[in-house]
Structures are given as C-alpha cells and as structure tokens.
Short mmCIF file of C-alpha atoms in Angstrom, two decimals:
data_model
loop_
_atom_site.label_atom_id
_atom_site.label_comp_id
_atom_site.label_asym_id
_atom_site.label_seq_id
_atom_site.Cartn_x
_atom_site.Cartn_y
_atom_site.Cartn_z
CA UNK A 913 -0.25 23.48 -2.13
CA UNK A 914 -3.40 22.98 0.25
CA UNK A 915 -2.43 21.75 4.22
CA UNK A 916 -4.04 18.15 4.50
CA UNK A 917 -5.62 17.63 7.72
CA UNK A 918 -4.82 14.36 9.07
CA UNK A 919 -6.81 11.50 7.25
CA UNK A 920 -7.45 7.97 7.81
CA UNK A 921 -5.35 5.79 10.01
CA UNK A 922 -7.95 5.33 12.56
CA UNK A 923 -7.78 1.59 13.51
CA UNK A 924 -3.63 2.17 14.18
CA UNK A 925 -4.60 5.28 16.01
CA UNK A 926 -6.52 3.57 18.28
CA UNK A 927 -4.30 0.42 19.00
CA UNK A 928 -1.64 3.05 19.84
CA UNK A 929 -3.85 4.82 21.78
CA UNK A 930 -4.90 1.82 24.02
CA UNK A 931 -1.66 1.00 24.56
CA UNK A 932 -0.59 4.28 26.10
CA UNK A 933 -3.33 4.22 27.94
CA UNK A 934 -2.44 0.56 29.72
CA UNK A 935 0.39 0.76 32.36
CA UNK A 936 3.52 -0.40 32.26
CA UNK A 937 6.53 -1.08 29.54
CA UNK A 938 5.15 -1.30 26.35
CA UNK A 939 6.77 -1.79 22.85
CA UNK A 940 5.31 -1.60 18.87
CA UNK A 941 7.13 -1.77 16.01
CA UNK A 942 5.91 0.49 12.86
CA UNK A 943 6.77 -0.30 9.26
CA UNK A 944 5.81 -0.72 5.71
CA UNK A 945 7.11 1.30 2.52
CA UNK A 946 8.85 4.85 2.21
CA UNK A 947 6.39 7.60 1.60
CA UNK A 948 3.26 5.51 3.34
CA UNK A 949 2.92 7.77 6.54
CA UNK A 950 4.76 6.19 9.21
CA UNK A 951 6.51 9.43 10.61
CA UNK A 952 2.53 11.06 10.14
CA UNK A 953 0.98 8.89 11.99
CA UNK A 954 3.49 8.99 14.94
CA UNK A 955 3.40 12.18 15.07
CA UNK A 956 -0.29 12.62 15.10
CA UNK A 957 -0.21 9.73 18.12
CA UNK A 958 2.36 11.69 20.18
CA UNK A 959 1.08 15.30 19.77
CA UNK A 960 0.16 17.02 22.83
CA UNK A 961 1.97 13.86 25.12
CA UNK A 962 5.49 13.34 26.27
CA UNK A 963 7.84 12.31 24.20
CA UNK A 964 11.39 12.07 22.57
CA UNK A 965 11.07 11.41 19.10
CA UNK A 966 14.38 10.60 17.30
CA UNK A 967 15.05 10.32 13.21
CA UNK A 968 18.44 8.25 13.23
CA UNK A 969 20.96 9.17 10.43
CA UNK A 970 23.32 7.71 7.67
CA UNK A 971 26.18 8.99 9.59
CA UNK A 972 28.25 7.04 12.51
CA UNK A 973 26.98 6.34 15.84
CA UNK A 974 28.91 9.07 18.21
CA UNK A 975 26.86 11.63 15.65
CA UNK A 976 23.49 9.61 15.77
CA UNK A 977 23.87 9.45 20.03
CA UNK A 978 24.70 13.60 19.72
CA UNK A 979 21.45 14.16 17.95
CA UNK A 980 19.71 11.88 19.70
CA UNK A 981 21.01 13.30 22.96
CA UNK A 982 20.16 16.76 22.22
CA UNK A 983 16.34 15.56 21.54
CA UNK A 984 16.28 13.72 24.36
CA UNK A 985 17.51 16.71 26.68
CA UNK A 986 15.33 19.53 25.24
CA UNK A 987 11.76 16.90 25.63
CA UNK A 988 12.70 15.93 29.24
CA UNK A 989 15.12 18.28 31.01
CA UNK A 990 16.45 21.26 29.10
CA UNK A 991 17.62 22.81 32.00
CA UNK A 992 20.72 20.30 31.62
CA UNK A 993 21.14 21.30 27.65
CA UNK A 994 24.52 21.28 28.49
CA UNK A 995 24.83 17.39 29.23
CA UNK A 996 26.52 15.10 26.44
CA UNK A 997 25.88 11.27 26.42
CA UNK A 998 29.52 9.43 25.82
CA UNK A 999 27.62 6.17 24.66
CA UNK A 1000 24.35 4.72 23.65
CA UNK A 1001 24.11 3.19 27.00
CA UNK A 1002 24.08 6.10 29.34
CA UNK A 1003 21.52 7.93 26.43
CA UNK A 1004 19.43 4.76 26.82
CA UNK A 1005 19.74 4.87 30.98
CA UNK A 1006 18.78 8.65 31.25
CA UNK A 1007 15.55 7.39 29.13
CA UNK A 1008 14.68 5.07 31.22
CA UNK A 1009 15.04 7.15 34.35
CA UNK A 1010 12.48 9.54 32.89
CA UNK A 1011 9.79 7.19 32.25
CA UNK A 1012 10.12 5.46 35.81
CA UNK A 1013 7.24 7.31 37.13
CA UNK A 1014 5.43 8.95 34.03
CA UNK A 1015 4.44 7.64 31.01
CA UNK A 1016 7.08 8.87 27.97
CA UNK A 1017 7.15 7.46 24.20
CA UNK A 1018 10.45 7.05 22.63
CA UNK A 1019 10.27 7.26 18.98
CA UNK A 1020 13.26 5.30 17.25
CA UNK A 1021 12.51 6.17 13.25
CA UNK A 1022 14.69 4.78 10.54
CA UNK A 1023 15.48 2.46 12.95
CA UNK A 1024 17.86 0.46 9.99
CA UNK A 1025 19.99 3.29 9.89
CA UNK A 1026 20.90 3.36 13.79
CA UNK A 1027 21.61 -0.61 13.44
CA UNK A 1028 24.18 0.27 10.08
CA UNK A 1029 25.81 2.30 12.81
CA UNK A 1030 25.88 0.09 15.31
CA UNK A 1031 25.44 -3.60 14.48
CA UNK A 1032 25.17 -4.39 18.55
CA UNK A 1033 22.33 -1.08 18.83
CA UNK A 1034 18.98 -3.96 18.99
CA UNK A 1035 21.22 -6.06 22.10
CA UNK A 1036 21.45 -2.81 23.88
CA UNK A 1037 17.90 -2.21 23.63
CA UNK A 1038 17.44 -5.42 24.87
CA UNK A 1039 19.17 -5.28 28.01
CA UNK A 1040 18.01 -1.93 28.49
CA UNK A 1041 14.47 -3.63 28.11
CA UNK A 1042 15.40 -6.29 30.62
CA UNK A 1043 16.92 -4.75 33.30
CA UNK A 1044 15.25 -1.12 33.74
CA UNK A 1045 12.58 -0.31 31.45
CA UNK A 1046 10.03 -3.16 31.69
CA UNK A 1047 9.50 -2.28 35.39
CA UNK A 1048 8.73 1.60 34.31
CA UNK A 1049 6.42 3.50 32.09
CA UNK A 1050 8.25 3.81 28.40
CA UNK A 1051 6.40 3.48 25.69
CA UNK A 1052 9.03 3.04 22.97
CA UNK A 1053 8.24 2.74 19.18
CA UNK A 1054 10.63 1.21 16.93
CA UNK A 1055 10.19 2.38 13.04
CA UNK A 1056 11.85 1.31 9.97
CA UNK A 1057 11.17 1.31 6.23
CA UNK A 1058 13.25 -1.11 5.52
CA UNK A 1059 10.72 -3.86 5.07
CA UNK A 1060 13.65 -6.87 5.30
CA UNK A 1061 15.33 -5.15 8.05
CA UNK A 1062 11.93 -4.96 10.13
CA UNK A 1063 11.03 -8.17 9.80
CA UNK A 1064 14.19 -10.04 9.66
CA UNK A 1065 15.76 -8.21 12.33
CA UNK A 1066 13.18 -6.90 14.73
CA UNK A 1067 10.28 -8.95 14.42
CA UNK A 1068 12.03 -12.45 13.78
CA UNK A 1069 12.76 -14.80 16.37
CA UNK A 1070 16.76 -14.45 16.09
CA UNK A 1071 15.92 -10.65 16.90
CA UNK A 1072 17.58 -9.83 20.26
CA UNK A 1073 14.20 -7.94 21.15
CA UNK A 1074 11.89 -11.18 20.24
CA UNK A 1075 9.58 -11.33 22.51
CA UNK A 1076 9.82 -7.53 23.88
CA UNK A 1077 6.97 -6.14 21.26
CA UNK A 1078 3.12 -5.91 22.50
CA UNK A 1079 2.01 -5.01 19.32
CA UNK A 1080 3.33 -4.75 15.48
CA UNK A 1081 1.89 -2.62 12.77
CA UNK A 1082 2.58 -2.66 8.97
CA UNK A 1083 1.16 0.39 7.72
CA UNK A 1084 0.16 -0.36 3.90
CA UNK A 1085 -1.24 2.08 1.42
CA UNK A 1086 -4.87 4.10 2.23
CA UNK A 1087 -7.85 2.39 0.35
CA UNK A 1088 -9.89 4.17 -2.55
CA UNK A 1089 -12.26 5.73 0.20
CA UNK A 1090 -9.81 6.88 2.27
CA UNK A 1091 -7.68 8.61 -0.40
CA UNK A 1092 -10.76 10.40 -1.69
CA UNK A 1093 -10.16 12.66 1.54
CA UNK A 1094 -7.17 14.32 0.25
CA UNK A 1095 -9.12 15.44 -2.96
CA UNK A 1096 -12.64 16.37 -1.50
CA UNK A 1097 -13.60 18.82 -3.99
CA UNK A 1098 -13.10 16.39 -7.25
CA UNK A 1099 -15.45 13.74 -8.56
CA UNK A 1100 -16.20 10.67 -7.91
CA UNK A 1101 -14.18 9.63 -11.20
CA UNK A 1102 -11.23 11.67 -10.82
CA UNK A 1103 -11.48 10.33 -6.87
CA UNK A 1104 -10.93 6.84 -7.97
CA UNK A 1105 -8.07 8.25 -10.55
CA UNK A 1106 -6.11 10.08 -8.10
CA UNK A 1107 -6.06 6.37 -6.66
CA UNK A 1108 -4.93 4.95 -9.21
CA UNK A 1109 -2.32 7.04 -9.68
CA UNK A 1110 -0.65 7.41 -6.65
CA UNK A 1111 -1.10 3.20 -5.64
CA UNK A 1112 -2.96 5.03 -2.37
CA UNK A 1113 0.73 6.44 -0.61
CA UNK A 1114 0.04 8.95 1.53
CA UNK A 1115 2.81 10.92 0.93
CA UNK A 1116 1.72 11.26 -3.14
CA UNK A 1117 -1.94 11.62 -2.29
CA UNK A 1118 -0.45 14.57 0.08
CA UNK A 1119 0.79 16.54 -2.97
CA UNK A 1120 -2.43 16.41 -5.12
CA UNK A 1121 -4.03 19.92 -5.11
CA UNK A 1122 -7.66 19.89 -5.64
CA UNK A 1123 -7.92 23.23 -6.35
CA UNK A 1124 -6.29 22.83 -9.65
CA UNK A 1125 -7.54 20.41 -12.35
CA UNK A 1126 -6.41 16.81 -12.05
CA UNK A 1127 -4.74 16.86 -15.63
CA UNK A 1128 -2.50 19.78 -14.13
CA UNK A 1129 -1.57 17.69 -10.91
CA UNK A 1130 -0.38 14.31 -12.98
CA UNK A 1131 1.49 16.99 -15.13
CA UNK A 1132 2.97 18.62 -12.80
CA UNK A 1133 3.64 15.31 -10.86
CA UNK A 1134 4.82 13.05 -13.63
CA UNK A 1135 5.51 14.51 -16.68
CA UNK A 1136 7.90 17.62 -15.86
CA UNK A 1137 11.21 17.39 -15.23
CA UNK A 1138 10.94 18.81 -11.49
CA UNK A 1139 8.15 16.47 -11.03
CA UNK A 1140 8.63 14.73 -7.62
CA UNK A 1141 6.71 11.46 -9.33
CA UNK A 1142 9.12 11.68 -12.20
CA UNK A 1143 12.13 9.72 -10.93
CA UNK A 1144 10.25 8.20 -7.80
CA UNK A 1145 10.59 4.41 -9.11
CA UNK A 1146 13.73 5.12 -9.59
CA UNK A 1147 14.86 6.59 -6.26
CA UNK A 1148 13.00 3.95 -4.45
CA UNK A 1149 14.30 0.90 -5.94
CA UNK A 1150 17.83 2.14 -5.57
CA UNK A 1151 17.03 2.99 -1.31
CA UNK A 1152 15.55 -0.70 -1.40
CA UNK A 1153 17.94 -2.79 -3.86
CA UNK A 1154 21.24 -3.32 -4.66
CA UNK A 1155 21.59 -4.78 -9.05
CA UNK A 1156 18.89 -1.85 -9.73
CA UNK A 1157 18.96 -2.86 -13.54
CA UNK A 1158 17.61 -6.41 -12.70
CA UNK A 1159 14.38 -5.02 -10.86
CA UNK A 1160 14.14 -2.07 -13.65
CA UNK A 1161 14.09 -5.22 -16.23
CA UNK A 1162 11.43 -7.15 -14.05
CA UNK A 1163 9.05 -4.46 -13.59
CA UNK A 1164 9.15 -3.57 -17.19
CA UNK A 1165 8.34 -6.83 -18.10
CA UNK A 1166 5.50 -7.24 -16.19
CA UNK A 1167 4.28 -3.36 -16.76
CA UNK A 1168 4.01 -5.12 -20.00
CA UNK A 1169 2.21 -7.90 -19.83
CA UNK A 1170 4.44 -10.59 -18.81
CA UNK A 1171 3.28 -12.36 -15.53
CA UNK A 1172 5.18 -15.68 -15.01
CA UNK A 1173 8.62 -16.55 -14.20
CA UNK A 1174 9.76 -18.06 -17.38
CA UNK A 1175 8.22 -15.55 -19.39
CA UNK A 1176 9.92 -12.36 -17.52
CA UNK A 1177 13.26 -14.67 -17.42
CA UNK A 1178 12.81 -14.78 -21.53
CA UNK A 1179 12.13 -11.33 -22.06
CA UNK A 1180 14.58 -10.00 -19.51
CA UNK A 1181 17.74 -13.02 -20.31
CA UNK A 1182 17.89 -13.57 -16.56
CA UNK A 1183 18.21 -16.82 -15.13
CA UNK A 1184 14.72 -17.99 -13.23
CA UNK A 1185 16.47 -18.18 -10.13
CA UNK A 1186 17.49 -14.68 -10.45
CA UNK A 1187 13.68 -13.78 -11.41
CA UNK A 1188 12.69 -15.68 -8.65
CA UNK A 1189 14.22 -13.89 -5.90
CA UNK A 1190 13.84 -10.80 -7.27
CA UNK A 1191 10.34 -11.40 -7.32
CA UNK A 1192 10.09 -12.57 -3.52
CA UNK A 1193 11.64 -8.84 -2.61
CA UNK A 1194 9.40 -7.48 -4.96
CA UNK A 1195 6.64 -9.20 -2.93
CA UNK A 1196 7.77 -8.24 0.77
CA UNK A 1197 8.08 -4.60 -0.35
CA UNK A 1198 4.35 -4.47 -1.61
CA UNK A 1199 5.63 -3.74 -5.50
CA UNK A 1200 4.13 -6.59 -7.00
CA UNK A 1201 1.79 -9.15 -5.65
CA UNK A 1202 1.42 -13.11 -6.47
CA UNK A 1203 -2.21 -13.58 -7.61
CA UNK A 1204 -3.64 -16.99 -7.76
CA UNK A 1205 -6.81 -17.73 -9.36
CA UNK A 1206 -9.40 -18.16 -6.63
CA UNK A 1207 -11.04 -21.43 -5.74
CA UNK A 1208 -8.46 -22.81 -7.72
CA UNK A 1209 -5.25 -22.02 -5.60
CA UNK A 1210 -3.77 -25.36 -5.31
CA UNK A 1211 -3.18 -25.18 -9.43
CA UNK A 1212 0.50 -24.00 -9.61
CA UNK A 1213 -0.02 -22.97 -13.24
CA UNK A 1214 -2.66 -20.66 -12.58
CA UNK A 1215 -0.18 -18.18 -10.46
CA UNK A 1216 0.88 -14.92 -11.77
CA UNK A 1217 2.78 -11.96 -11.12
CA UNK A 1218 0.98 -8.61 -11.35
CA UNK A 1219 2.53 -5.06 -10.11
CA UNK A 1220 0.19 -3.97 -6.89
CA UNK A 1221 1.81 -0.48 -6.19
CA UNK A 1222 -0.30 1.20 -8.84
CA UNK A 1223 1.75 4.06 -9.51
CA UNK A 1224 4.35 1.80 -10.26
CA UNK A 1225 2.14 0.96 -13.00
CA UNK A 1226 1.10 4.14 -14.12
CA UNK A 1227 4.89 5.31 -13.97
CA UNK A 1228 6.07 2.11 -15.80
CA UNK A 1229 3.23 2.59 -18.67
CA UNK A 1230 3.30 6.06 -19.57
CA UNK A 1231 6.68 7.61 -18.20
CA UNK A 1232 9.57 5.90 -20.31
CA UNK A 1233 7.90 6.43 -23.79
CA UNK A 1234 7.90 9.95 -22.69
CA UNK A 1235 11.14 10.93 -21.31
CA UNK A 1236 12.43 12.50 -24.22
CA UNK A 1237 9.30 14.61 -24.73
CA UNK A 1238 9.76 15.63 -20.89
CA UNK A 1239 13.51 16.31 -20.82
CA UNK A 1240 12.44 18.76 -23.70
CA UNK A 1241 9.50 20.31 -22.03
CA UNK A 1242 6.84 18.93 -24.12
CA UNK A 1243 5.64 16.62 -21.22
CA UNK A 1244 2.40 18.32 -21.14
CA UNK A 1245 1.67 17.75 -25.03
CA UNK A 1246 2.49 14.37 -24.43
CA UNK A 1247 0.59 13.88 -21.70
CA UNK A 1248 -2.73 15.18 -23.85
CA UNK A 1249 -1.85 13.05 -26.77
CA UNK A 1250 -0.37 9.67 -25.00
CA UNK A 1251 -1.68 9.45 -21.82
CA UNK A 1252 -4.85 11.03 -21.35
CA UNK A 1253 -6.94 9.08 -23.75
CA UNK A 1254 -5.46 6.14 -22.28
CA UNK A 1255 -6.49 6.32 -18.53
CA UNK A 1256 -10.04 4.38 -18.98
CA UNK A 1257 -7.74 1.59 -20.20
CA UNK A 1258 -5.06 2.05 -17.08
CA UNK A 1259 -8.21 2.34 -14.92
CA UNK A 1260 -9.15 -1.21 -16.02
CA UNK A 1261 -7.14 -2.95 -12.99
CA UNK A 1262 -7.40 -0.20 -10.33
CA UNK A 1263 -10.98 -0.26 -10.80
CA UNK A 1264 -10.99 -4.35 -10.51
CA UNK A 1265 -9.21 -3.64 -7.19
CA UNK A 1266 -11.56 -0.83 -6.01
CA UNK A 1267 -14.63 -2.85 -7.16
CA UNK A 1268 -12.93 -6.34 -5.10
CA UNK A 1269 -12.31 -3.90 -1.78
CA UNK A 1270 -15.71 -3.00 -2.29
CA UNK A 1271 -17.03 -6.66 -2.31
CA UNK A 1272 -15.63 -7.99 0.63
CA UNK A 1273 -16.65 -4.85 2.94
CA UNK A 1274 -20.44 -4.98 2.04
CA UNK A 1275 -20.14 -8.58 1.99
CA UNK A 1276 -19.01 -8.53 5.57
CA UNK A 1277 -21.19 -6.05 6.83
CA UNK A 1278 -24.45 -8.26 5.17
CA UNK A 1279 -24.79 -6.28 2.30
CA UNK A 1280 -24.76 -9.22 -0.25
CA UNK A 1281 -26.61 -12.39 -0.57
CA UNK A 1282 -23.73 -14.42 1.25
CA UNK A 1283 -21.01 -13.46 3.90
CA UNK A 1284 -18.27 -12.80 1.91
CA UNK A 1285 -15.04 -13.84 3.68
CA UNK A 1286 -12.86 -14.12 0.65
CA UNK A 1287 -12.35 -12.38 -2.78
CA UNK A 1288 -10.21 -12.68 -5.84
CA UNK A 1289 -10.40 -12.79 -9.62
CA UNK A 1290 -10.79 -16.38 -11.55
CA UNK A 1291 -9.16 -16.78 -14.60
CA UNK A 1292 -9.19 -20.13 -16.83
CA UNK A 1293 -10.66 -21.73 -20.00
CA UNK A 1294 -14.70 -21.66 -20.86
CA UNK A 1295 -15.35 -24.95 -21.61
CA UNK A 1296 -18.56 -24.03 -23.81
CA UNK A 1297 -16.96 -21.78 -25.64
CA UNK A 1298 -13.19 -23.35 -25.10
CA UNK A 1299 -11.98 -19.75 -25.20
CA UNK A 1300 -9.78 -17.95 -22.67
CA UNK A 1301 -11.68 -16.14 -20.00
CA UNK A 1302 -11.95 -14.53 -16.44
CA UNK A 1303 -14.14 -13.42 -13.65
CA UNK A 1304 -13.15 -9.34 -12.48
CA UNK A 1305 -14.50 -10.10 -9.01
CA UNK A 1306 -15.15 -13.51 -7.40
CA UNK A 1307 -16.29 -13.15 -3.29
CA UNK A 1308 -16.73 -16.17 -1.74
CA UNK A 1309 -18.48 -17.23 1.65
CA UNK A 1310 -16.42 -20.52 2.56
CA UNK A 1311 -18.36 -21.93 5.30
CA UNK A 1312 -21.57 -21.97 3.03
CA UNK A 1313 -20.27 -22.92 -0.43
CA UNK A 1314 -21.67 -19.67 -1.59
CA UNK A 1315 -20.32 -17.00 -4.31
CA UNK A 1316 -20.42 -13.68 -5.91
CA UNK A 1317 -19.42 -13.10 -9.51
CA UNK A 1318 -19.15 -8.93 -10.68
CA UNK A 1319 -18.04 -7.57 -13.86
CA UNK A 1320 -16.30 -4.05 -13.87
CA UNK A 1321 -16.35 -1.73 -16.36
CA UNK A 1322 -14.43 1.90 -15.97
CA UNK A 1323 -15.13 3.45 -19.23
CA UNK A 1324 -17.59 6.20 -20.96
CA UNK A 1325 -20.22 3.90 -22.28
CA UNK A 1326 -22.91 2.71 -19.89
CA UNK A 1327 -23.09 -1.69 -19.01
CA UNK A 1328 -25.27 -2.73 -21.89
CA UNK A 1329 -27.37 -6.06 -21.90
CA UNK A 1330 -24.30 -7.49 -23.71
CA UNK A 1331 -22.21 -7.23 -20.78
CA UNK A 1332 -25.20 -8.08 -18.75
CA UNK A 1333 -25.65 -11.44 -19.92
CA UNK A 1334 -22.00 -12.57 -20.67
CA UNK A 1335 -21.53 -12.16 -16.49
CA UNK A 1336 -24.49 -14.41 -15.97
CA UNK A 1337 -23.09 -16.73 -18.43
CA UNK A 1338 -19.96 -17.04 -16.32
CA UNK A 1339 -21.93 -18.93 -13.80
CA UNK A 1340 -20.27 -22.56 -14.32
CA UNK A 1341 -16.96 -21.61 -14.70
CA UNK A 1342 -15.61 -21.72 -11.04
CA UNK A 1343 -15.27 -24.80 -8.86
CA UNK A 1344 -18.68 -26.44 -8.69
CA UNK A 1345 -19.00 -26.74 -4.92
CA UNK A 1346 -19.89 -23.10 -4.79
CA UNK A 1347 -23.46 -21.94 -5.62
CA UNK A 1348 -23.82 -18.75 -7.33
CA UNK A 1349 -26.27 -16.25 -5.34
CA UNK A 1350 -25.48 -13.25 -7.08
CA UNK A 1351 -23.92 -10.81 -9.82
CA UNK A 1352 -22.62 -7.52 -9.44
CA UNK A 1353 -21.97 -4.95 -12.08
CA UNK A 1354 -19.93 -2.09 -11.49
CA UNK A 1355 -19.58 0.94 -13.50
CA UNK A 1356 -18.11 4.19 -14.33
CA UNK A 1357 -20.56 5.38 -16.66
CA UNK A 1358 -24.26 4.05 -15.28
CA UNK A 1359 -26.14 1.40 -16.94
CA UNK A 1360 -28.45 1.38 -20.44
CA UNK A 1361 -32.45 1.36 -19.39
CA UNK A 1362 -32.10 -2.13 -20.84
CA UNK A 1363 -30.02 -3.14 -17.85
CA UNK A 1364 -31.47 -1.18 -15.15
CA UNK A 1365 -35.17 -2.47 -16.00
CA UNK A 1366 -33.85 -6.82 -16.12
CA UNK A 1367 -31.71 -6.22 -13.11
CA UNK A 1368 -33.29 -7.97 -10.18
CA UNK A 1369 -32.00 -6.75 -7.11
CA UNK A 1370 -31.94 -9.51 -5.46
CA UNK A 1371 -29.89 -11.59 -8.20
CA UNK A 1372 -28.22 -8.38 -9.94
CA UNK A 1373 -26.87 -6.02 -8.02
CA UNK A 1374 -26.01 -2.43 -10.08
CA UNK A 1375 -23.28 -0.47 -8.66
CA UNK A 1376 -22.31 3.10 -9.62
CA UNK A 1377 -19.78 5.20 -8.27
CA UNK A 1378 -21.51 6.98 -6.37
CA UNK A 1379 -22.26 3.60 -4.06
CA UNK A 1380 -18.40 2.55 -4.09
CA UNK A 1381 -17.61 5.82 -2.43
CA UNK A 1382 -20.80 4.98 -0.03
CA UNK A 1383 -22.92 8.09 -1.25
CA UNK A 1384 -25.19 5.89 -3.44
#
C-alpha cells in the first residue's frame, strides 16, 4: 500500500489556521460522514503545536475521563502521570488551567459517543466555556460523525454551547481534481473512475494503489470477500440507522431507477411517510440528494431522488448480483464479465457531476461567456418533438438572464455531429427568460474532425479530459 501525503483540504486548513493564530477562546465544530477525513485533517492542523487530542469511546464515562485523563497528562504535564481525574469537571478545569497563558487545542472526536455517556457532557462544556476558558487561550475542537447529533445537538439553538462556536465546518467528499492526487500515476480516465468509485471519501481514495492496475484495486476493494468496500454500505448504514432493512429497500430502489416517493413506496410496500423520512436522513447524511430541475424549481413534480455518494451507487449496481460469485471466489471473473464492460455506462452520472463541477468553476473564474453562479441538469418534455428529454449540464448567470447548455458523453466513441447538433437543438427548452450564450461538449473519447472543424469557440466550447483535470 503506498503512504499518501496529505492532499487537499486547503480552504479548512486555513480557516483553522487563522483561528489559532487570533487570540483568545476559540471554538469549531468538525463534521460530515465516517471515512471523509475529519481525524486527517485535525491531525495535519495540530502537528508540530500543543495539543490534547482525545477519541471518546463506546464505553461509560469514568473509562472515557481515564483515557482522556491519561492524554491530557502525557501532552501537558507528564511529570504528574500519576494524577487521576475523579470527574469530567476537574479533567475539564486542569484544561483550562493549561491554556490560561499559552495557546492549547483540545480535540474532542466522536464527540456523540462522550454525550451517550454522559447526557449532561455539552452543559459541562458550557459552563466550563463560561466561567474559565473564554478568558484564556483554548482552542477546543468539537468532532462528530454523527451528522444528526452535530447538528441537532451542537450546532442548534437548544444546544447548551449555542452561541460558543466561532466557526463550523462540514467536511464533504474531495472533488474529481482533488482525488486525482491520490492516484498520480493513472490516466486521466481511470482518474475520473477512481472518482466514481469511491463517491470522492478520503478514506477509500486512501486505499487505491496506483502502482497496481485499477481493475486489480476495484477487485481487491469490492469484489473479494476481505474487500474493505465489500460490506461498507452495509456497516455504515447500520452505525447511522436503526430499521436497516427499510434504507437497504430505499437505496435499492433508487440504485434502480426509481426516483420519487410513490414510486420507491410501490416497489419497496412502505408507506410514503415512512419513504419520506427515510429519505430526509438519507439527505442530511449526503447518501442521496433531492434534485430539482433547474429554472424550473418551483414545479413540485419535477423533484427527484438520486443517490449522490457514488460508491453507494457503484456498490448498489454491481455488488448484490455478485455476492454469490464472491463468497465463492470467482469475484474477479465476475468482475471481467459483469462489471467491467459496464463502467462507461456507470460513468454516465459521475461524469454529469464532474462535467457540472467543472462548469460552475470556469464559469466563476470568467472562463465562459456568462458568470455562472448556478448549475443543474433540466429535465422535461420537447415540445417539437413532444418526447421526453434533458439537458446534462445547465449553468446559469442569474443576474443577467444568461445560460450554458453542455452535453456529456463518457464513452469510447468520439462526439459526432449527431450529438453536436441535438445540444444546439436543446436551445428552447428551458425557461425563456434566459438567453443561451453557449454550448459545451464534454468528452471521454475526443471529438470527430466533423465536430472539431463547426465548433466555434466562442459559441461551442470542446472539452476533453485533459481540460477537466486543468492540463488542457
């Protein structure tokens, strides 16, 4: 297994960073999903400064104040090793008498766990807060991957610290540039599928090995019985939620093509109340997302429900059909025979997103014909041709009334003049108070000599992958 450097992360980095470097109390809160890089990237912040970093435990609170002590002791004074804390209070005191003076960060991960052990653990912090540590120099970080916990119970304004934090960060998966930095040595295609794949987690991205072929690393991730991908969905969803079964059923569904709440409540036999919340927790834990067709957003029957962690979707596509061939060893044959063949097709959506991140970054940095502030996918009827249709990537500039339209294509045959033309055809389909200004294409493969000879730069814009990844 190659050692990763530490990649991405710079804009948290920095807000961290600033806030050491002001005086006085300060508090951020750090969460987002299991496996995105939370405990990485506070551990890359408090190298080489002081600090008492502390993992709480599933056990009761006399053991979580032991360990905690112990930390505590051997960071600021382990010449008194020997001192126990009887209660979270006197632990909390002794932290606040070392960061009187001197500037100390105290890490509180799994924060969820400590408050399981002790429901009164956030008032304690807040008193603490009040009375001695807003006058000194603590830096304290509270972390949690409970998503609900975090935000109901931290962030909220019934949270006894409401009010306390100078700065909250939600850590979400790395973008397709970013993740390309854990696989330098691979292609620009298998680049973008190592994205796909892993939905972007840092903690999968961590385990690719670019040294071996990519076919060997979804193997050996997915498709074996050792596999750390191979019961991942499964793991998670039971650390996250209680009925497991429902949210197995939901995701299924919509792994398979079912996107709205009465058609996942037929296919699953659940009540739409049932789907419904399911779906919300879904939402808040970045699993699926609720995808509106843009510029027409206030139409509630153009909503859907797509999955946004992509290797949810890769897991949920290929993995069931082929748990009997991997409980028998054969995951690799399957994996030639089922999966790989089918990847262009899974790439089809990843690729959309890639191609939509893509959009809205040139379009902000005055790359495209308009200032792109916005940008979605449209989806609706073709009155012309009164057949169902949709726009990959719409970007929008709202203050001028002006749009983008691009087509995406991640498959082996170049963008012929076929494609070509249908995207400039889609010109009249979105709302009419936005002028078209420009079309992008986007492809795996290149573009026929048809295409690249018609395409007017400033109306067509051609984009390989070689731009996406910002080497074009």
């Amino acid at each position: 297994m190659s050692v990763h450097k530490f990649i991405g992360r710079k804009a948290e980095l920095q807000t961290l960073e600033n806030m050491y470097h002001s005086s006085g109390f300060q508090m951020v809160v750090i969460y987002g999903r299991r496996r995105i890089g939370k405990s990485t990237l506070i551990k890359e912040f408090i190298k080489d400064k002081r600090a008492v970093y502390y993992t709480a435990t599933k056990t009761g609170i006399s053991k979580n104040i032991e360990l905690w002590g112990k930390q505590a002791l051997e960071a600021l004074a382990p010449e008194m090793n020997q001192l126990t804390f009887k209660s979270a209070d006197d632990l909390l005191r002794f932290l606040g008498k070392n960061s009187e003076e001197e500037r100390c960060i105290v890490v509180i991960d799994e924060l969820p766990y400590l408050a399981e052990a002790d429901k009164s653990i956030l008032s304690v912090l807040q008193k603490m807060i009040d009375n001695q540590w807003i006058n000194g120099q603590m830096f304290l970080i509270l972390c949690g991957s409970s998503i609900s916990f975090m935000e109901n119970e931290v962030l909220s304004e019934k949270s006894p610290v409401f009010g306390r934090r100078t700065a909250q960060i939600r850590l979400e998966p790395f973008q397709y540039r970013e993740a390309a930095e854990f696989v330098p040595s691979y292609s620009y295609e298998e680049k973008a599928l190592c994205f796909g794949i892993t939905g972007g987690t840092a903690k999968y991205l961590s385990m690719l090995d670019d040294s071996k072929s990519l076919d060997e690393n979804i193997i050996h991730l997915f498709f074996t019985k050792a596999g750390y991908l191979y019961e991942e969905t499964s793991n998670l969803l039971t650390q996250e939620f209680r009925n497991v079964s429902t949210y197995n059923d939901i995701i299924t569904e919509i792994a398979s093509g079912s996107n709205k709440v009465n058609e996942i409540s037929d296919k699953t036999h659940l009540e739409q109340t049932v789907v419904s919340h399911a779906l919300q927790n879904l939402i808040a834990t970045g699993i699926v997302v609720r995808e509106k067709a843009i510029t027409d957003e206030s139409n509630k029957k153009k909503v859907q429900y797509n999955l946004k962690d992509n290797m949810f979707r890769f897991w949920y596509k290929f993995v069931p059909d082929g748990m009997g061939a991997i409980e028998l060893d054969r995951g690799k044959l399957y994996y030639y025979n089922v999966v790989k063949p089918r990847l262009p097709e899974f790439m089809g959506s990843v690729f959309e997103d890639m191609c939509k991140y893509f959009t809205l970054f040139v379009g902000l940095s005055g790359g495209l014909n308009c200032f792109v502030t916005a940008v979605g996918k449209w989806w609706g009827t073709d009155p012309i041709k009164r057949e169902t249709t949709d726009i990959d990537v719409v970007g929008l500039d709202k203050m001028s009334r002006k749009a983008v339209l691009g087509e995406c294509k991640f498959r082996n045959e170049p963008i012929d003049k076929k494609i070509y033309e249908e995207l400039l055809e889609k010109k009249g389909l979105i709302a009419k108070e936005y002028m078209v200004v420009q079309y992008l294409l986007f492809a795996k493969s290149g573009f026929t000599d048809w295409v690249a000879e018609h395409a007017e730069d400033d109306l067509v814009k051609l984009v390989g992958l070689e731009e996406l990844y910002g080497d074009g």
